[in-house]
XYZ file of C-alpha atoms in Angstrom:
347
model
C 0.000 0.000 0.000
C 2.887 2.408 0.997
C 6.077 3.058 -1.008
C 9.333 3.407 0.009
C 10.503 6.470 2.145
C 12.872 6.982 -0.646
C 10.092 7.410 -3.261
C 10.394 11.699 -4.317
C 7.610 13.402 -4.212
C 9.576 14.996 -8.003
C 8.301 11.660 -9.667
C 10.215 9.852 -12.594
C 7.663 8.772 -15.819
C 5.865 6.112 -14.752
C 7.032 3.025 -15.969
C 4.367 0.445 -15.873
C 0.858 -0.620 -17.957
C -1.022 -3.556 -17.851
C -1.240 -5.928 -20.681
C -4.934 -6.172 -18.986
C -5.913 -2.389 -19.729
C -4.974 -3.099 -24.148
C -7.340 -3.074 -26.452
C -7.607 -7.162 -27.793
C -8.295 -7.555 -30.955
C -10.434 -11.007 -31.740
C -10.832 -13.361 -34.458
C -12.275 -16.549 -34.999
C -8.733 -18.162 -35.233
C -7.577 -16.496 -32.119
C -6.562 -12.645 -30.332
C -4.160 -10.171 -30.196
C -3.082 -6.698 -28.063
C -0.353 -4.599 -27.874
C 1.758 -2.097 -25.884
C 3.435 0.593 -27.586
C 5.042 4.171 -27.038
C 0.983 5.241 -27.572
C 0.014 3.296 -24.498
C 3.529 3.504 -22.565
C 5.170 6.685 -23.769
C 8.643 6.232 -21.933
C 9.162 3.033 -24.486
C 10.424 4.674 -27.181
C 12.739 1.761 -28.470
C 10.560 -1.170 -27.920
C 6.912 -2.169 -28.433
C 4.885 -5.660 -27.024
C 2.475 -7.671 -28.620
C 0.728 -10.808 -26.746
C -1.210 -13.125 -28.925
C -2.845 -16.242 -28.673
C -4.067 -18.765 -31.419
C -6.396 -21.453 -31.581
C -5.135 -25.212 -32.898
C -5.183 -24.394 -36.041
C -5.354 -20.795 -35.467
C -2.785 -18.594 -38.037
C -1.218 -15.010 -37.816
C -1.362 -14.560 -41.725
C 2.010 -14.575 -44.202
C 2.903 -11.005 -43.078
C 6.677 -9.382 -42.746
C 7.210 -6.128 -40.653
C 9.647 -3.493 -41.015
C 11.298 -3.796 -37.408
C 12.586 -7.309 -36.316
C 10.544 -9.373 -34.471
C 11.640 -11.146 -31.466
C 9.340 -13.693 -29.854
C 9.134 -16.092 -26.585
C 6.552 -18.924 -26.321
C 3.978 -18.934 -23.351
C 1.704 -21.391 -23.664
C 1.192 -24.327 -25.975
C 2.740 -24.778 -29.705
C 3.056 -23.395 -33.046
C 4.954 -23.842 -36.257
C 6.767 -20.603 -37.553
C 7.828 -20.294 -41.161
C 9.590 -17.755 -43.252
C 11.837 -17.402 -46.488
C 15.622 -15.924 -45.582
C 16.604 -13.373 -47.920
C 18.237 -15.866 -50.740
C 14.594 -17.457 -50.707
C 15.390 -20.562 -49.079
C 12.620 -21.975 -46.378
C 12.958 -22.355 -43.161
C 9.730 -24.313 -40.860
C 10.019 -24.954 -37.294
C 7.884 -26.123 -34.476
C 8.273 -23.846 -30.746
C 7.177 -24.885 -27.507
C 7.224 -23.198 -23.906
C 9.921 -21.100 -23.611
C 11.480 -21.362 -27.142
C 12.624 -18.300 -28.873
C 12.508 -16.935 -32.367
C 13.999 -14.088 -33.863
C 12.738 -12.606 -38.024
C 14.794 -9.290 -39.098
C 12.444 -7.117 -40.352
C 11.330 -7.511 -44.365
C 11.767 -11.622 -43.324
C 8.407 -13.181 -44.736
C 6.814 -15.132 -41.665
C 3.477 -16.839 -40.206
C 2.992 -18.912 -37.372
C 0.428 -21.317 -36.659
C -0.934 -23.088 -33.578
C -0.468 -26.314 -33.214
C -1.030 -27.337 -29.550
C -3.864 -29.003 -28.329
C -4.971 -25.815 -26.838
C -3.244 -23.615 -29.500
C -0.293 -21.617 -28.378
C 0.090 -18.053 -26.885
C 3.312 -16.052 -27.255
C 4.999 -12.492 -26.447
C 6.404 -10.447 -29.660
C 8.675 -8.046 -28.633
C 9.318 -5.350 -31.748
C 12.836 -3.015 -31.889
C 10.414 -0.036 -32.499
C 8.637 1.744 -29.998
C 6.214 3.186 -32.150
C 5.350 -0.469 -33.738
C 2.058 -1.497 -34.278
C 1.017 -5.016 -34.839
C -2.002 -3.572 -36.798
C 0.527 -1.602 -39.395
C 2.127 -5.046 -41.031
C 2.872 -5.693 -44.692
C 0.721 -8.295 -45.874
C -0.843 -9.989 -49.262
C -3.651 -7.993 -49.877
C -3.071 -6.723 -53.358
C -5.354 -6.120 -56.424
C -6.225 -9.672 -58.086
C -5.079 -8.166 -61.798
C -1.553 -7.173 -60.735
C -1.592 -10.735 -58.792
C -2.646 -12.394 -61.572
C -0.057 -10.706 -63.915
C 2.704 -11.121 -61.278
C 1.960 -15.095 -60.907
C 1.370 -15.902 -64.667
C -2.139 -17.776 -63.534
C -5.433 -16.390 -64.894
C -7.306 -13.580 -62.904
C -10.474 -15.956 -62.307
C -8.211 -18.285 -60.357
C -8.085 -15.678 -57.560
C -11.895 -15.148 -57.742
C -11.818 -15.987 -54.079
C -9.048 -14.325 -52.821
C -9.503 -12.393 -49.513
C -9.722 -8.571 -50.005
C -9.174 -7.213 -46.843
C -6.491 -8.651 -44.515
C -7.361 -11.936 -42.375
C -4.521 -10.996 -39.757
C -5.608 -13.980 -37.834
C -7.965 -16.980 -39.393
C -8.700 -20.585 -38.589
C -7.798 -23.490 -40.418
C -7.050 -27.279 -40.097
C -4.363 -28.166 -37.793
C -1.210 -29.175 -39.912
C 0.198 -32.321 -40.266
C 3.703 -33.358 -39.133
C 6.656 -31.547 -39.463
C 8.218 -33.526 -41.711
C 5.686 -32.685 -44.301
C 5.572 -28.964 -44.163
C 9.464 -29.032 -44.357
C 9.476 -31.119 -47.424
C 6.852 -29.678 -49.244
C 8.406 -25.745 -48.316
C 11.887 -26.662 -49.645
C 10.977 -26.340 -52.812
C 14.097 -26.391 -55.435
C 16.102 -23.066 -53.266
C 16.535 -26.032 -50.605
C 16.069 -25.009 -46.494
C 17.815 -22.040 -44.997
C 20.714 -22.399 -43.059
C 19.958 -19.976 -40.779
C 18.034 -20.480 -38.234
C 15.496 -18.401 -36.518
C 14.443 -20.227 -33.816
C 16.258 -21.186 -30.571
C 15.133 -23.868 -27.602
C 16.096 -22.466 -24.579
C 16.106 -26.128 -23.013
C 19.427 -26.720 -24.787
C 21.176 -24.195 -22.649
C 21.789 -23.996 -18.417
C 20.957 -20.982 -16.504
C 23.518 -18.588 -17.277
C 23.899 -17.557 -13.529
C 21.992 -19.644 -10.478
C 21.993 -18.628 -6.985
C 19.827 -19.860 -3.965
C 17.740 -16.858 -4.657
C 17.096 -17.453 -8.555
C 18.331 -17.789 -11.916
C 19.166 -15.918 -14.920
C 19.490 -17.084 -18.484
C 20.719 -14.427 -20.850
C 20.454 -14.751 -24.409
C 21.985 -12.552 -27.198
C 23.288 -12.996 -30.598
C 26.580 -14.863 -29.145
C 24.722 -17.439 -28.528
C 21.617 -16.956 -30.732
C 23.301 -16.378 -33.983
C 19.388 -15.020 -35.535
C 18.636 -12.155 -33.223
C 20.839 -9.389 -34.451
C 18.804 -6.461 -32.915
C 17.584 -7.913 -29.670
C 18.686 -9.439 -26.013
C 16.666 -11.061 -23.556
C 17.184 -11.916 -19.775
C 15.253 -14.338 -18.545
C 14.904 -13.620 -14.566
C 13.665 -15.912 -12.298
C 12.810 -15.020 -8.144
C 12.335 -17.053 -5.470
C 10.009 -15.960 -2.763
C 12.156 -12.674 -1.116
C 14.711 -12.995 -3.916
C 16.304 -9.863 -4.944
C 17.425 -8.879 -8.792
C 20.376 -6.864 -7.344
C 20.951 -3.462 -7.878
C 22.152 -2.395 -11.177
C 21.761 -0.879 -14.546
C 22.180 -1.802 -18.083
C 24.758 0.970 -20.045
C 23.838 -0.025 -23.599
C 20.115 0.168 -23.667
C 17.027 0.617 -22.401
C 15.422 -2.530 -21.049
C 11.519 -3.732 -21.871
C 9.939 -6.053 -18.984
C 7.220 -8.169 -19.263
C 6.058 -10.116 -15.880
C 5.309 -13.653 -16.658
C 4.243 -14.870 -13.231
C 4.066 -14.254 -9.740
C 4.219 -10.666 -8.457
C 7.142 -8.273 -7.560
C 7.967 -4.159 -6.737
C 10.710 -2.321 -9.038
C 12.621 0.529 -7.856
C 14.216 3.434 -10.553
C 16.231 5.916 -9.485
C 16.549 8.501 -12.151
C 19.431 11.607 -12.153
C 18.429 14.068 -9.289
C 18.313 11.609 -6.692
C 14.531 11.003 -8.096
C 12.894 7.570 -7.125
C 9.997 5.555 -7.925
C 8.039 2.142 -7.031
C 6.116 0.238 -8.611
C 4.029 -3.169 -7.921
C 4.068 -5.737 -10.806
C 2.098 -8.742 -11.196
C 1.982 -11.435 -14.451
C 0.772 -9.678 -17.257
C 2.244 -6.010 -17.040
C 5.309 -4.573 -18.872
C 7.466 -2.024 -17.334
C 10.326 -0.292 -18.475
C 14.015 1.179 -17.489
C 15.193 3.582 -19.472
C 19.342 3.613 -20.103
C 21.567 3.898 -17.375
C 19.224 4.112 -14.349
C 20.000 2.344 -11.170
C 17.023 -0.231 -10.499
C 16.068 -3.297 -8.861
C 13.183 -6.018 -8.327
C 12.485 -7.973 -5.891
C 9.736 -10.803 -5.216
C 7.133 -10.261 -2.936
C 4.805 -12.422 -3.369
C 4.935 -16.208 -2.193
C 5.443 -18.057 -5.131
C 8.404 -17.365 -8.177
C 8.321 -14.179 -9.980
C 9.455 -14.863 -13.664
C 9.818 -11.821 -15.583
C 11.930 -10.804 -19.024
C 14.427 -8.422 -19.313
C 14.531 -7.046 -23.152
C 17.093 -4.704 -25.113
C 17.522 -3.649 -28.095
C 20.914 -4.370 -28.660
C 22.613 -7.649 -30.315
C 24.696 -8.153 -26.606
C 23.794 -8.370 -22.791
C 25.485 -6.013 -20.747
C 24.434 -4.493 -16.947
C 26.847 -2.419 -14.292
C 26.389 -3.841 -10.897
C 26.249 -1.311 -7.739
C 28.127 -3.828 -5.457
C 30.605 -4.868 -7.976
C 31.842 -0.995 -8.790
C 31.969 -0.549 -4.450
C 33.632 -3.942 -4.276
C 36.219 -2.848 -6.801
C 36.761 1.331 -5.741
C 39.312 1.915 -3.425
C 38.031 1.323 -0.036
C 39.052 4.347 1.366
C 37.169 6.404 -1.299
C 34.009 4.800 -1.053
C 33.696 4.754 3.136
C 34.513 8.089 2.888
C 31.179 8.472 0.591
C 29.259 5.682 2.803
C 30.278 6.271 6.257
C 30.401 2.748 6.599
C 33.103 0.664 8.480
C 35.832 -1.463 7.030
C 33.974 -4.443 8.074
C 30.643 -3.336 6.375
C 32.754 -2.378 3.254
C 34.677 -5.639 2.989
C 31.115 -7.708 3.531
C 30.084 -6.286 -0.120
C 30.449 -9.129 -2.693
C 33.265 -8.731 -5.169
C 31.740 -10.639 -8.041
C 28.380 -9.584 -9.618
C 25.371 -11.383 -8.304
C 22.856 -10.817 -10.057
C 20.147 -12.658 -8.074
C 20.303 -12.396 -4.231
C 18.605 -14.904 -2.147
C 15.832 -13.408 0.057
């Protein structure tokens, strides 16, 4: 109910909006809503989409002109695209699983679960709008002339988008990956990435982090994520992130995020699963879980490498004298601070 003492009454922008509060668009073969700069107006370098299909459910052959970056929720779906020397590439996601399409990269994605499959997009635009794609609509005459088939043949060809339809459930995987390869062959690159390959990239009694960027995700050029999990009174340490701003969106469980901006300016927040905040560049923040079950929550940038500043580390690493003379602290107090970044304190 009450924030912090430390909170200013000189607020920084708020940094928070519930997925909850968008406008959802629906369709037979599923929904969508977003969260851009419109709804959020501090994130100016990175928009949010949240989408469910049906089984069978499709997000129409589209391509966008910022990258698309992606994390399954919920469920299944088979992604396609074309790579820019036309060769196919068709790949089946699960919970979890990434994928990664530069923008002008043809795409569609399909749910396949039982239940369909609901995912987080995650755009390297702020101003992006899931509702502004590039998509097949075009007059049957040029389409005609363009595919060398006879304008009656696309009597029944859709004239306004579908953006998301329902179909039949495709077959196996096999299939679709034979029948895309066509003579170009498959891509070699791939834009998908299981994230059940790869350990935690830091674990602690309090939580985990996996981190993935284009070092180890060769696809996603333009985007990094952290993965953060929190156990119950966990702590994502204090830090900041020098090379970007960062784009959250709470997965589960609930938690309260600190900024401090420049002016010794402060504000909390409560998040729960379902909202997105934001950080913007270089502002000391932290989370930390108070609710009793894990908090799970990304970390996004829109830059093609991980990087954050931890407050302990630089203390840890000053000379001591310096910083108890800015602290007031003892030498014991001083020397207590960890040396190596934690990144996930235990509670």
């Amino acid at each position: 109910m009450w924030p912090p003492d430390t909170d200013s009454k000189s607020l920084v922008p708020t940094f928070k909006y519930p997925f909850s509060l968008a406008n959802k668009r629906v369709y037979e073969g599923g929904w969508s809503r977003e969260v851009t700069v419109r709804e959020l107006p501090v994130s100016k370098s990175m928009a949010g989409v949240n989408m469910r299909l049906t089984a069978g459910g499709v997000r129409e052959l589209h391509w966008h002109t910022a990258g698309e970056w992606a994390i399954m929720l919920y469920g299944a779906a088979r992604i396609t695209a074309i790579d820019a020397d036309g060769k196919s590439f068709v790949a089946d996601v699960k919970k979890n699983d990434l994928w990664y399409f530069p923008s002008g990269i043809p795409h569609s994605i399909q749910g396949i679960g039982a239940d369909g499959a609901e995912f987080m997009l995650v755009f390297d635009d702020g101003d992006f709008s899931e509702a502004e794609t590039v998509l097949l609509s075009l007059p049957r005459e040029v389409l005609s002339k363009n595919f060398g088939v006879a304008e009656g043949a696309l009597k029944n060809l859709p004239r306004e988008e579908l953006f998301i339809f329902q179909t039949d459930v495709p077959g196996p995987l096999e299939v679709d990956l034979a029948a895309a390869a066509g003579s170009f062959g498959a891509s070699l690159e791939n834009f998908a990435f299981q994230t059940a390959d790869v350990p935690a990239t830091k674990r602690t009694k309090g939580g985990e982090v996996l981190i993935v960027d284009s070092s180890t995700f060769k696809a996603s050029k333009t985007v990094a994520m952290a993965m953060v999990t929190l156990r119950p009174g966990g702590l994502r340490e204090l830090h900041w992130h020098p090379n970007a701003d960062e784009w959250q969106y709470y997965i589960s469980g609930q938690g309260r995020m600190t900024v401090v901006a420049t002016g010794n300016r402060a504000r909390t927040l409560d998040f729960r699963a379902g909202d997105v905040g934001y950080v913007q560049k270089t502002l000391l923040h932290y989370v930390e879980n108070t609710g009793d079950t894990d908090l799970v929550f990304l970390e996004m940038f829109k830059s093609s490498y991980y990087q954050d500043m931890s407050l302990a580390q630089w203390l840890a690493h000053t000379p001591p004298e310096l910083v108890r003379a800015h602290l007031h602290v003892d030498k014991e107090t001083l020397e207590a601070i960890p040396k190596d970044k934690i990144v996930v304190i235990p509670g």
